[in-house]
Amino acid sequence: MSQLLQHLINGLASGTIYALVALGYTMVYGVLKLINFAHGDVMMVGVYMGYASAFALGREAQRSLWGVVVIFAVAMGGCALLGFLIERFAYRPLREKPRLTALITAIGISFALSYGFQLDVSFDGPFDFSIAGRRGGSFDFHFDRLVLLPGASPRAFPEIIAPTEWFILGDRDVVLWNWQVISLLIAVSLMVALQFLVYRTRFGKAMRAVSWDHRTAALMGIPTDRIISLTFMLSSALAAGAGLLYAIKDTSVTPLMGLYVGLKAFVAAVIGGIGNVPGAVVGALLLGLVEEFVVGYAASTWRDAVAFGFLILVLLVKPGGLFGRVAAEKV
Amino acid sequence: MRRLAPMLLAALAVLAVACEKKTQPTGEGNSQPAAQLPATAQGGPVPAGNDVIVLGEVGALTGGQATFGISSRNGIALALKEANAAGGVKGKKLVVRVYDDQSKPEEAAQAVTRLITQDKVVLILGEVASSSSLAMAEKAQAAGVPMITPSSTNPTVTEKGDYIFRVCFIDPFQGFVMAKFARENLKLNKVAVLQDNKSAYSIGLTEVFRQKFAELGGKITVTESYSQGDTDYRAQLTAIKKTQPEGIYVPGYYSEVGVIARQARELGLKVPLMGGDGWDSEKLFELGGSAIDGSYFSNHYSPDNPDPRVQKFIADYKADNNGAVPDALAALAYDAARVAIDALKRAPDTSGPALRDAIAQTKDFPGVAGVITLDAKRNAVKSAVVLKVADGKTSYVTTIAP
């Protein structure tokens, strides 16, 4: 019984990460009908940005509340910029081309990021700079090395949320950690915020219009390009947030981490009905639980087979995904 | 588009800027101070003639495994220096011709061809990576030039033919060592296994461990598996925890083991983890943090081994290499060179067959990484050391004989 409960906690924790990444897939697909395969790698870049800013802050500051906020802000802001650039320079020129062209470009960007980050490019310092504070003080930074590209070897993400056990059952039969709860809360609140954005704001209305038919939307005076750019920035920022939660959970940071999570999140988005926001979350949580139980009670070798089998099963019964039927709900 | 592509690349490069305060250890093992190295041959032209014996060496002096090749080269250089100081072999001085294979098997194979046809070496030392050694063994065997690999542990390397030898133990032996250690030293009764399903190395170690541990009266509670590159092992560890093992055997690589240790502690599994030489990297401490403390792994050699032979080697090596402590690869390369020199002394001449027979007869040779006896399959039968991990470093625990 306690084992079941622990598996449930583990499964929800990984499902939460899948959910946040899946949201990005689903949003971009919603407006552009493009499967952005570079999404997982944007997440990876976000994790490295978070890693770098945690390093710049130092051991003490990275654990404080403002430090965590800064790390998330840098990673999410940086990825929003990256998402903007990718859309502007890789996808926009191909918008009127066949959809396959953009898809292959997305795969190309994914590989450029994940393999580019395996290069080891750095400069030996020392580098010193300081930022003047408002009240006369200043923040001084000193670096011995400036790393442009991090290289292939794995790094350990610092424990920016000091791990604390919030709930222990029996003789540590079931353990629930603070970051598991925090991740779930962040994921749920992001989902609620997204739902609000799409259905309750002018921007959301414009997004839905672009999703419906972007040429007609342009005729109605909606700035399509700007809406699409903003959608990419939003989804990339979400990916960065998801990536940081993932790195907090699983510690290891590598340039290839995005490929795997991206693929799983894509499956989750399709299970839920791609283009559908609650669908992506439900699909992701289901996928996380299914994987956990397969590995926990059967064998890890079955994990991916069962995950993809589950996808096929869902698509057989409901070809549009679990929530994908109602076209009007598309983002 | 042609105009935009470079802009995009430049933008990505800017985005990738990351800063860090400490110098990053490259590759595995204790990193050696990397001197500026020319890309190919080392040591300049070798004087040919009747007063020298030329040995060949192939190593990764650049590329991803550069620390391996540099350690090996330093170990071999020390062995040759000592032999020459003692008067050389058969009145002749020993010289070594070194080629860099840039960590690539195809370059390693080419280097062997060059060593044999151009430099006319009598014997070849190298490589560290099994994939490179396999490529080299093919060429050396075909040409009938003996080859000794210091540290390739994959069993198939010496199966290439009767001219191929090694002075390290092969992969499965480490499973035997840990089973014995767990049962006899740690007195564990119930052990769970978590193996890497994608790695032949891990599967090989697991197989022998399970067999030996059961033979010694222990019980394997459960065998779970993961795939290289996974980062979440909580499902497996939760299943392992239910069986209440007294230890977990994790014969994987440092990149996964560190994270496994963290997640095991997180789930309340406090028992020691055990593994093999795949753990041997500074990265293990970074990824595992304090979670990996109290764990054990088997390795070829330990600089903490109090044996005077080992300590003398360390002192000599440090003196020659700016105080760098020799890692396992340097020790094994030193042993390989000394086995080669020993065989050269015993062989009637320096022809391929004569040298081959002399190497094959190596018995009870006192190496710094264990006493070496070559078996019928040309593999070294020798002891392994068990190291304990604590506070970001390893310490010598014991030596386990075969």
XYZ file of C-alpha atoms in Angstrom:
733
model
C 0.000 0.000 0.000
C 2.751 2.415 0.970
C 4.625 1.372 -2.148
C 1.582 2.268 -4.250
C 1.379 5.673 -2.607
C 5.077 6.330 -3.200
C 4.710 5.352 -6.865
C 1.748 7.721 -7.098
C 3.871 10.599 -5.751
C 6.776 9.768 -8.087
C 4.495 9.452 -11.105
C 2.740 12.745 -10.432
C 6.089 14.487 -9.974
C 7.361 13.430 -13.401
C 3.909 13.928 -14.957
C 3.989 17.537 -13.750
C 7.174 18.212 -15.712
C 5.768 16.547 -18.816
C 2.657 18.695 -18.408
C 4.536 21.989 -18.436
C 6.538 20.985 -21.501
C 3.425 19.608 -23.193
C 1.663 22.953 -22.689
C 4.279 24.614 -24.888
C 3.834 22.046 -27.643
C 0.102 22.391 -27.515
C 0.109 26.214 -27.628
C 2.386 26.410 -30.642
C 0.459 23.687 -32.397
C -2.738 25.531 -31.573
C -1.755 28.717 -33.368
C 0.545 27.450 -36.106
C -0.320 23.770 -36.629
C 3.419 23.278 -36.240
C 4.937 20.581 -34.083
C 7.869 22.469 -32.635
C 10.370 19.670 -32.137
C 12.948 22.139 -30.852
C 10.753 22.737 -27.808
C 12.547 20.216 -25.580
C 15.900 21.709 -26.514
C 14.716 25.208 -25.716
C 13.930 23.739 -22.317
C 17.501 22.428 -22.109
C 18.906 25.863 -22.960
C 16.725 27.295 -20.204
C 18.191 24.850 -17.709
C 21.723 25.901 -18.649
C 20.735 29.555 -18.293
C 19.358 28.775 -14.855
C 22.516 26.851 -14.024
C 24.702 29.751 -15.115
C 22.717 32.310 -13.147
C 22.745 30.073 -10.063
C 26.513 29.924 -10.406
C 26.781 33.676 -10.824
C 24.709 34.218 -7.681
C 26.878 31.921 -5.598
C 25.995 29.327 -2.997
C 24.204 31.550 -0.521
C 22.153 33.741 -2.807
C 20.928 30.930 -5.048
C 19.043 29.376 -2.134
C 17.291 32.542 -1.043
C 13.823 33.350 -2.289
C 14.946 36.289 -4.421
C 17.768 34.154 -5.804
C 15.295 31.523 -6.962
C 13.131 34.243 -8.476
C 16.151 35.666 -10.318
C 17.125 32.208 -11.625
C 13.612 31.552 -12.907
C 13.373 35.057 -14.380
C 16.708 34.796 -16.219
C 15.930 31.349 -17.602
C 12.350 32.153 -18.596
C 13.238 35.582 -20.017
C 16.233 34.210 -21.898
C 14.192 31.393 -23.364
C 11.422 33.785 -24.366
C 14.054 35.666 -26.359
C 15.381 32.413 -27.819
C 11.842 31.372 -28.763
C 11.305 34.736 -30.411
C 14.522 34.421 -32.430
C 13.793 30.866 -33.519
C 10.327 31.822 -34.685
C 11.480 35.039 -36.355
C 14.426 33.604 -38.251
C 13.637 29.913 -38.717
C 9.874 29.506 -38.921
C 8.473 32.812 -40.161
C 10.247 32.736 -43.538
C 8.701 29.302 -44.090
C 5.195 30.147 -42.990
C 3.677 29.992 -46.465
C 5.716 26.922 -47.436
C 4.366 23.369 -47.020
C 4.056 22.406 -43.372
C 6.626 19.643 -43.728
C 9.354 22.219 -44.412
C 8.807 23.903 -41.079
C 8.673 20.544 -39.321
C 12.043 19.521 -40.702
C 13.456 22.931 -39.784
C 12.236 22.319 -36.246
C 14.111 19.014 -36.129
C 17.177 20.805 -37.451
C 17.012 23.432 -34.721
C 16.566 20.720 -32.142
C 19.772 19.009 -33.277
C 21.664 22.272 -33.640
C 20.883 23.109 -30.012
C 21.396 19.693 -28.453
C 24.620 18.926 -30.326
C 25.881 22.499 -30.365
C 25.728 22.515 -26.591
C 27.967 19.464 -26.506
C 30.807 21.530 -27.873
C 33.237 22.808 -25.318
C 33.893 26.485 -25.961
C 35.188 28.632 -23.158
C 37.558 31.488 -22.504
C 39.953 31.754 -19.606
C 39.460 34.841 -17.526
C 39.609 36.468 -15.144
C 36.516 38.517 -15.838
C 35.328 41.067 -13.322
C 32.330 43.293 -13.457
C 30.025 44.935 -10.992
C 26.484 46.233 -11.019
C 25.928 49.423 -9.052
C 23.175 49.078 -6.486
C 20.537 51.730 -5.987
C 21.675 52.689 -2.497
C 25.344 53.116 -3.242
C 26.387 49.474 -2.794
C 27.302 47.262 -5.706
C 27.168 43.630 -6.694
C 30.587 42.398 -7.685
C 31.046 39.384 -9.871
C 34.259 37.564 -10.541
C 34.660 34.692 -12.986
C 37.754 32.677 -13.753
C 36.264 31.289 -16.906
C 33.617 32.327 -19.375
C 31.833 29.316 -20.836
C 30.200 29.917 -24.171
C 29.114 26.342 -24.829
C 29.108 23.921 -21.897
C 30.344 20.640 -23.399
C 28.946 17.142 -23.132
C 29.757 16.105 -19.591
C 26.848 16.125 -17.156
C 26.602 18.761 -14.440
C 24.771 18.714 -11.156
C 22.100 21.370 -10.830
C 22.456 23.146 -7.483
C 19.794 22.560 -4.851
C 18.138 25.944 -5.181
C 15.091 24.781 -3.232
C 16.596 23.280 -0.076
C 15.051 19.793 0.006
C 12.827 19.248 3.012
C 10.628 16.270 3.749
C 7.097 17.501 4.220
C 5.376 14.254 4.843
C 6.703 10.944 6.052
C 4.584 7.861 6.577
C 5.771 5.024 8.794
C 9.475 4.245 8.774
C 10.055 6.424 5.738
C 7.760 4.115 3.770
C 6.346 7.083 1.926
C 8.276 10.323 1.537
C 6.934 13.539 0.087
C 9.363 16.384 -0.535
C 8.688 20.100 -0.564
C 9.788 20.554 -4.169
C 7.356 17.914 -5.355
C 4.481 19.924 -3.918
C 5.953 23.214 -5.150
C 6.364 21.833 -8.685
C 2.794 20.600 -8.757
C 1.524 23.950 -7.503
C 3.571 25.863 -10.068
C 2.348 23.599 -12.874
C -1.296 23.876 -11.857
C -1.140 27.647 -11.439
C 0.579 28.061 -14.797
C -2.159 25.983 -16.376
C -4.883 28.062 -14.762
C -3.124 31.267 -15.820
C -2.841 29.978 -19.368
C -6.494 29.001 -19.462
C -7.373 32.499 -18.233
C -5.071 34.091 -20.812
C -6.581 32.163 -23.687
C -10.256 32.594 -22.778
C -10.460 35.831 -20.801
C -8.068 38.303 -22.443
C -7.872 40.218 -25.696
C -4.584 38.532 -26.466
C -6.199 35.134 -25.952
C -9.059 36.055 -28.224
C -6.555 37.090 -30.879
C -4.671 33.815 -30.400
C -7.823 31.816 -30.878
C -8.645 33.823 -33.980
C -5.196 33.173 -35.452
C -5.580 29.510 -34.600
C -8.946 29.401 -36.372
C -7.631 30.947 -39.586
C -4.612 33.193 -39.588
C -5.255 34.806 -42.989
C -8.789 35.850 -42.091
C -7.594 36.978 -38.686
C -5.056 39.233 -40.414
C -7.869 40.702 -42.536
C -9.794 41.491 -39.352
C -6.886 43.647 -38.205
C -5.253 41.167 -35.843
C -1.443 41.518 -35.864
C -0.847 37.842 -36.666
C 2.926 37.992 -36.663
C 3.020 39.599 -33.263
C 0.528 37.123 -31.820
C 2.566 34.186 -33.142
C 5.782 35.679 -31.780
C 4.199 36.161 -28.384
C 2.873 32.590 -28.406
C 6.380 31.287 -29.078
C 7.842 33.438 -26.334
C 5.208 32.248 -23.890
C 5.718 28.588 -24.725
C 9.506 28.907 -24.531
C 9.303 30.614 -21.147
C 7.057 27.787 -19.948
C 9.630 25.309 -21.214
C 12.366 27.046 -19.239
C 10.239 26.924 -16.101
C 9.542 23.236 -16.682
C 13.227 22.601 -17.297
C 14.231 24.189 -13.999
C 11.688 22.096 -12.104
C 13.044 19.050 -13.937
C 16.621 19.922 -13.009
C 15.621 20.469 -9.379
C 13.968 17.060 -9.409
C 16.583 14.980 -11.225
C 19.815 16.971 -10.628
C 21.682 15.959 -13.764
C 21.999 18.582 -16.527
C 23.155 17.446 -19.986
C 22.777 18.873 -23.506
C 20.705 15.842 -24.541
C 18.164 16.111 -21.719
C 15.712 18.025 -23.917
C 15.350 15.396 -26.623
C 13.924 12.782 -24.286
C 11.660 14.993 -22.213
C 10.513 16.761 -25.375
C 9.501 13.497 -26.991
C 7.612 12.327 -23.923
C 5.852 15.660 -23.545
C 4.884 15.554 -27.205
C 3.338 12.122 -26.672
C 1.514 13.518 -23.650
C 0.172 16.435 -25.686
C -1.088 14.073 -28.378
C -2.718 11.784 -25.819
C -4.556 14.761 -24.346
C -5.484 16.083 -27.775
C -2.859 18.397 -29.211
C -3.924 22.026 -29.207
C -5.942 21.558 -26.036
C -4.598 23.072 -22.794
C -6.294 20.912 -20.117
C -5.802 17.921 -22.404
C -2.037 18.378 -22.362
C -1.979 18.435 -18.574
C -4.215 15.399 -18.166
C -2.289 13.504 -20.846
C 1.011 14.320 -19.179
C -0.079 13.272 -15.706
C -1.488 10.025 -17.125
C 1.737 9.349 -18.989
C 3.844 10.038 -15.901
C 1.755 7.635 -13.826
C 1.682 4.926 -16.491
C 5.470 5.034 -16.828
C 5.989 4.970 -13.097
C 3.759 1.961 -12.576
C 5.255 0.052 -15.490
C 8.781 0.537 -14.164
C 7.769 -0.018 -10.555
C 5.710 -3.160 -11.015
C 6.991 -4.638 -14.297
C 10.375 -3.680 -15.761
C 12.033 -0.530 -17.016
C 12.595 -2.135 -20.400
C 8.836 -2.006 -20.896
C 8.506 1.667 -20.066
C 8.785 3.238 -23.505
C 6.933 0.390 -25.204
C 4.006 0.816 -22.832
C 4.107 4.626 -23.087
C 3.874 4.539 -26.857
C 1.424 1.627 -26.765
C -0.772 3.765 -24.534
C -0.573 6.546 -27.134
C -1.642 4.166 -29.906
C -4.493 2.837 -27.779
C -5.805 6.329 -27.041
C -5.567 7.336 -30.693
C -7.393 4.174 -31.767
C -10.307 4.887 -29.477
C -10.276 8.674 -29.751
C -8.297 9.750 -32.819
C -8.244 13.390 -31.710
C -6.824 12.567 -28.302
C -8.716 12.502 -25.014
C -9.917 16.112 -25.184
C -9.272 16.820 -28.826
C -12.771 16.533 -30.219
C -14.138 20.001 -29.823
C -12.394 22.111 -32.420
C -13.608 25.341 -30.829
C -11.504 24.645 -27.748
C -8.279 24.860 -29.694
C -5.962 27.541 -28.450
C 17.540 32.936 -45.644
C 21.199 32.738 -46.520
C 21.608 36.112 -44.892
C 19.641 35.163 -41.813
C 21.247 31.856 -40.928
C 24.520 33.300 -39.603
C 22.562 35.826 -37.609
C 20.578 33.088 -35.970
C 23.714 31.165 -35.119
C 25.287 34.271 -33.649
C 22.189 34.875 -31.568
C 22.246 31.325 -30.233
C 25.907 31.668 -29.358
C 25.182 34.785 -27.357
C 22.337 33.067 -25.566
C 24.558 30.208 -24.605
C 26.889 32.367 -22.571
C 27.315 30.858 -19.182
C 29.723 31.718 -16.481
C 31.407 29.575 -13.956
C 33.824 30.099 -11.167
C 35.824 26.941 -10.968
C 37.791 25.278 -13.669
C 35.918 22.319 -14.990
C 37.594 18.927 -14.874
C 37.628 17.518 -18.362
C 36.979 13.875 -19.034
C 37.311 11.276 -16.350
C 39.775 10.403 -13.671
C 42.230 12.772 -12.097
C 42.955 15.325 -14.721
C 46.586 15.824 -15.509
C 48.075 19.186 -16.353
C 47.752 19.161 -20.099
C 50.846 20.529 -21.737
C 50.646 21.959 -25.215
C 50.797 18.926 -27.429
C 51.383 18.707 -31.137
C 48.586 16.892 -32.903
C 50.424 13.807 -34.081
C 53.824 12.387 -33.334
C 55.613 12.957 -30.061
C 59.273 13.149 -29.218
C 60.683 14.025 -32.610
C 62.517 11.655 -34.901
C 63.632 8.474 -33.262
C 67.280 7.628 -33.856
C 67.277 4.406 -35.813
C 70.167 2.033 -35.541
C 71.482 -0.925 -33.700
C 71.868 0.708 -30.338
C 68.167 1.305 -29.640
C 64.980 -0.729 -29.363
C 61.947 1.179 -30.593
C 58.570 0.661 -28.924
C 55.339 2.090 -30.302
C 52.591 3.777 -28.358
C 49.152 4.910 -29.472
C 47.103 7.108 -27.171
C 44.427 9.758 -27.081
C 46.454 12.896 -26.466
C 43.668 15.129 -27.768
C 39.900 14.738 -28.006
C 37.336 13.580 -25.497
C 39.570 11.035 -23.762
C 42.690 13.166 -23.706
C 43.223 12.786 -19.955
C 43.376 9.007 -20.465
C 46.046 9.203 -23.143
C 48.167 11.759 -21.320
C 48.163 9.754 -18.078
C 49.114 6.619 -20.003
C 51.934 8.388 -21.835
C 53.366 9.700 -18.575
C 53.244 6.228 -17.013
C 55.047 4.639 -19.959
C 57.648 7.405 -20.051
C 58.479 6.787 -16.392
C 58.886 3.028 -16.934
C 61.242 3.599 -19.867
C 63.257 6.180 -17.999
C 63.822 3.730 -15.162
C 64.741 0.904 -17.519
C 67.242 3.059 -19.405
C 68.740 4.319 -16.150
C 69.283 0.686 -15.203
C 71.216 0.076 -18.409
C 68.462 -0.602 -20.923
C 67.751 -3.998 -22.456
C 70.479 -6.211 -23.919
C 72.822 -3.245 -23.863
C 70.473 -1.126 -25.942
C 68.516 1.958 -24.949
C 64.723 1.906 -25.181
C 62.867 4.654 -26.999
C 59.130 5.055 -27.562
C 57.408 6.505 -30.591
C 54.045 8.030 -29.629
C 51.158 8.733 -31.979
C 48.015 10.632 -31.069
C 44.775 9.023 -32.243
C 42.582 12.003 -31.298
C 40.342 9.607 -29.336
C 39.212 7.980 -32.603
C 39.426 4.223 -33.341
C 40.125 4.764 -37.054
C 43.061 7.055 -36.249
C 44.336 4.472 -33.770
C 44.315 1.768 -36.455
C 46.206 4.044 -38.855
C 48.763 4.887 -36.192
C 49.460 1.186 -35.709
C 50.051 0.733 -39.430
C 52.462 3.649 -39.371
C 54.290 2.313 -36.318
C 54.737 -1.083 -37.942
C 55.615 -0.107 -41.516
C 57.484 3.187 -41.000
C 58.928 3.060 -37.531
C 59.495 -0.728 -37.442
C 58.587 -0.969 -33.766
C 59.037 -4.304 -31.992
C 56.002 -3.921 -29.748
C 52.952 -1.667 -29.363
C 51.447 -0.243 -26.188
C 47.896 1.152 -26.081
C 45.003 2.079 -26.042
C 42.726 2.916 -23.123
C 39.348 2.853 -24.884
C 38.328 -0.672 -25.841
C 36.939 0.477 -29.181
C 40.332 1.910 -30.169
C 42.210 -1.120 -28.871
C 39.966 -3.386 -30.939
C 40.801 -1.444 -34.095
C 44.510 -1.559 -33.267
C 44.501 -5.254 -32.347
C 43.269 -6.121 -35.819
C 46.324 -4.499 -37.446
C 48.875 -5.652 -34.890
C 47.688 -9.245 -35.072
C 47.810 -9.222 -38.879
C 51.384 -7.890 -38.850
C 52.526 -10.222 -36.097
C 53.650 -7.440 -33.767
C 52.816 -7.980 -30.097
C 50.475 -5.440 -28.542
C 49.783 -4.825 -24.866
C 46.814 -2.734 -23.863
C 47.227 -1.265 -20.395
C 43.605 -0.621 -19.567
C 41.042 -1.863 -22.112
C 38.749 -4.071 -20.055
C 36.374 -5.323 -22.760
C 36.831 -9.133 -22.989
C 36.808 -9.173 -26.820
C 40.039 -7.148 -27.189
C 42.418 -10.024 -26.503
C 40.205 -12.412 -28.444
C 41.516 -10.741 -31.606
C 44.514 -13.067 -31.615
C 47.567 -14.475 -29.873
C 49.652 -11.303 -30.220
C 47.243 -9.210 -28.146
C 47.696 -8.963 -24.375
C 46.429 -6.859 -21.516
C 47.697 -6.093 -18.028
C 44.325 -5.205 -16.494
C 41.480 -7.477 -15.453
C 38.448 -7.885 -17.687
C 35.002 -6.448 -16.968
C 33.237 -9.420 -15.378
C 35.973 -9.853 -12.767
C 34.773 -6.729 -10.997
C 31.396 -8.400 -10.388
C 33.271 -11.191 -8.648
C 35.278 -8.721 -6.552
C 32.228 -6.818 -5.324
C 30.268 -9.987 -4.551
C 33.135 -11.232 -2.438
C 33.572 -7.881 -0.742
C 29.855 -7.478 -0.022
C 29.566 -10.958 1.407
C 32.841 -11.342 3.267
C 33.836 -7.819 4.269
C 30.513 -6.008 4.594
C 28.729 -9.234 5.680
C 25.623 -8.393 3.687
C 22.919 -11.045 3.329
C 20.417 -9.367 1.041
C 21.451 -7.189 -1.872
C 19.405 -5.639 -4.667
C 20.841 -4.964 -8.129
C 20.181 -1.977 -10.382
C 21.822 -2.479 -13.756
C 22.194 -0.364 -16.877
C 20.332 -2.244 -19.558
C 22.021 -0.410 -22.415
C 25.595 -1.176 -21.418
C 27.316 -4.514 -22.011
C 29.738 -3.531 -19.257
C 26.989 -3.214 -16.673
C 25.223 -6.391 -17.728
C 28.512 -8.320 -17.613
C 29.275 -7.150 -14.087
C 25.745 -7.864 -12.892
C 25.769 -11.410 -14.202
C 28.948 -12.376 -12.368
C 27.947 -10.499 -9.231
C 24.613 -12.294 -8.946
C 26.171 -15.662 -9.498
C 29.034 -15.199 -7.052
C 26.947 -13.528 -4.365
C 24.454 -16.408 -4.407
C 27.329 -18.901 -4.374
C 28.674 -17.288 -1.212
C 25.292 -17.741 0.478
C 23.840 -14.280 -0.065
C 20.439 -13.489 -1.505
C 19.676 -11.178 -4.441
C 16.342 -9.621 -3.502
C 15.523 -8.077 -6.869
C 17.217 -7.001 -10.111
C 15.934 -3.752 -11.535
C 17.243 -1.966 -14.590
C 17.492 1.460 -16.192
C 18.747 2.810 -19.508
C 21.766 5.019 -19.906
C 20.594 8.628 -20.108
C 17.643 8.193 -17.748
C 17.433 10.709 -14.955
C 14.524 9.433 -12.896
C 15.123 6.152 -11.083
C 12.522 6.579 -8.359
C 10.228 3.852 -9.678
C 12.999 1.246 -9.604
C 14.301 2.440 -6.252
C 10.810 2.352 -4.730
C 10.491 -1.245 -5.892
C 13.959 -2.025 -4.510
C 13.139 -0.395 -1.185
C 10.197 -2.721 -0.676
C 12.550 -5.736 -0.659
C 14.549 -4.174 2.217
C 18.040 -4.908 0.905
C 21.180 -4.299 2.968
C 23.031 -2.947 -0.056
C 22.447 -2.100 -3.713
C 24.815 -3.113 -6.493
C 24.827 -0.408 -9.207
C 27.483 -1.319 -11.786
C 26.864 1.712 -13.987
C 28.721 4.849 -14.998
C 29.307 7.881 -12.792
C 26.904 10.044 -14.810
C 23.940 7.944 -13.704
C 25.215 6.582 -10.397
C 25.484 10.027 -8.788
C 21.840 10.771 -9.516
C 20.764 7.271 -8.441
C 22.479 7.811 -5.092
C 20.632 11.083 -4.557
C 17.256 9.595 -5.363
C 17.887 6.508 -3.230
C 18.617 8.696 -0.197
C 15.615 10.841 -1.035
C 13.352 7.771 -0.894
C 14.843 6.771 2.437
C 17.202 4.037 1.194
C 20.230 4.500 3.412
C 22.100 1.286 2.576
C 25.516 1.439 0.844
C 25.702 1.402 -2.935
C 28.368 -0.684 -4.664
C 29.800 -0.457 -8.165
C 32.748 -0.867 -10.506
C 35.398 1.290 -12.155
C 32.684 3.076 -14.172
C 32.264 5.162 -11.038
C 35.815 6.485 -11.209
C 35.372 10.174 -11.987
C 35.414 13.494 -10.191
C 31.925 13.998 -11.628
C 30.603 11.303 -9.313
C 31.088 13.600 -6.323
C 29.513 16.557 -8.083
C 26.428 14.609 -9.178
C 26.106 12.487 -6.055
C 26.944 15.097 -3.449
C 26.821 13.744 0.068
C 24.374 11.027 -1.030
C 27.187 8.914 -2.466
C 29.144 8.919 0.818
C 29.547 5.505 2.372
C 29.424 3.682 -0.955
C 32.052 1.301 -2.363
C 33.428 0.522 -5.796
C 36.077 -1.733 -7.256
C 38.979 -0.269 -9.210
C 42.351 -1.199 -10.671
C 44.519 0.728 -8.296
C 44.475 3.222 -5.479
C 47.086 5.894 -4.737
C 46.295 5.310 -1.045
C 47.514 1.730 -1.189
C 50.224 1.622 1.519
C 52.339 -0.915 -0.423
C 55.886 0.574 -0.668
C 56.079 -0.390 -4.360
C 53.008 1.722 -5.053
C 54.231 4.611 -2.931
C 57.631 4.663 -4.669
C 55.885 4.775 -8.057
C 53.712 7.669 -6.916
C 56.716 9.633 -5.643
C 58.660 9.091 -8.890
C 55.659 9.946 -11.037
C 54.983 13.122 -9.079
C 58.590 14.217 -9.460
C 58.353 13.893 -13.238
C 54.901 15.446 -13.667
C 54.728 18.629 -11.588
C 53.331 16.865 -8.554
C 50.348 15.259 -10.292
C 49.099 12.129 -8.526
C 49.049 9.198 -10.969
C 45.580 7.837 -11.701
C 44.690 4.230 -12.455
C 45.455 4.694 -16.149
C 48.968 5.957 -15.461
C 49.593 3.032 -13.124
C 48.334 0.476 -15.634
C 50.360 2.029 -18.461
C 53.456 1.937 -16.232
C 52.782 -1.745 -15.565
C 52.212 -2.478 -19.251
C 55.529 -0.898 -20.189
C 57.340 -2.793 -17.454
C 55.796 -6.095 -18.530
C 56.965 -5.317 -22.065
C 60.489 -4.495 -20.883
C 60.577 -7.635 -18.772
C 59.573 -9.702 -21.798
C 62.211 -7.980 -23.958
C 64.843 -8.991 -21.416
C 63.712 -12.601 -21.345
C 63.136 -13.040 -25.093
C 66.053 -14.456 -27.110
C 65.603 -11.748 -29.762
C 63.158 -8.958 -30.571
C 61.233 -10.763 -33.305
C 57.433 -10.888 -33.048
C 57.028 -14.587 -32.176
C 59.842 -14.537 -29.625
C 58.415 -11.500 -27.873
C 54.918 -12.939 -27.976
C 56.060 -16.104 -26.223
C 57.997 -14.113 -23.650
C 55.005 -11.898 -22.818
C 52.707 -14.906 -22.602
C 54.964 -16.405 -19.921
C 54.598 -13.378 -17.618
C 53.913 -14.755 -14.167
C 53.626 -13.119 -10.736
C 54.971 -9.876 -12.119
C 54.907 -7.223 -9.372
C 53.004 -4.325 -10.919
C 51.906 -1.202 -9.047
C 48.293 -1.974 -9.960
C 48.418 -5.548 -8.685
C 50.474 -8.683 -9.266
C 50.187 -9.714 -12.905
C 49.909 -13.246 -14.228
C 48.753 -13.667 -17.812
C 46.321 -16.524 -18.405
C 45.816 -18.640 -21.521
C 43.479 -15.999 -22.941
C 46.238 -13.345 -22.547
C 44.303 -11.501 -19.849
C 45.867 -10.472 -16.577
C 44.715 -12.423 -13.560
C 45.221 -9.982 -10.748
C 43.733 -8.443 -7.697
C 41.434 -5.449 -7.610
C 41.146 -2.775 -4.957
C 37.943 -1.680 -3.255
C 37.552 2.031 -2.603
C 35.167 3.792 -0.263
C 33.607 7.119 -1.159
C 33.390 9.795 1.533
C 33.481 13.603 1.579
C 34.131 14.034 -2.116
C 37.051 11.629 -2.331
C 37.869 7.957 -2.335
C 39.894 6.010 0.179
C 41.518 2.594 -0.064
C 39.668 -0.159 1.802
C 41.089 -3.478 0.784
C 42.553 -5.581 -2.005
C 40.593 -8.554 -3.305
C 42.526 -11.352 -4.996
C 40.980 -13.543 -7.676
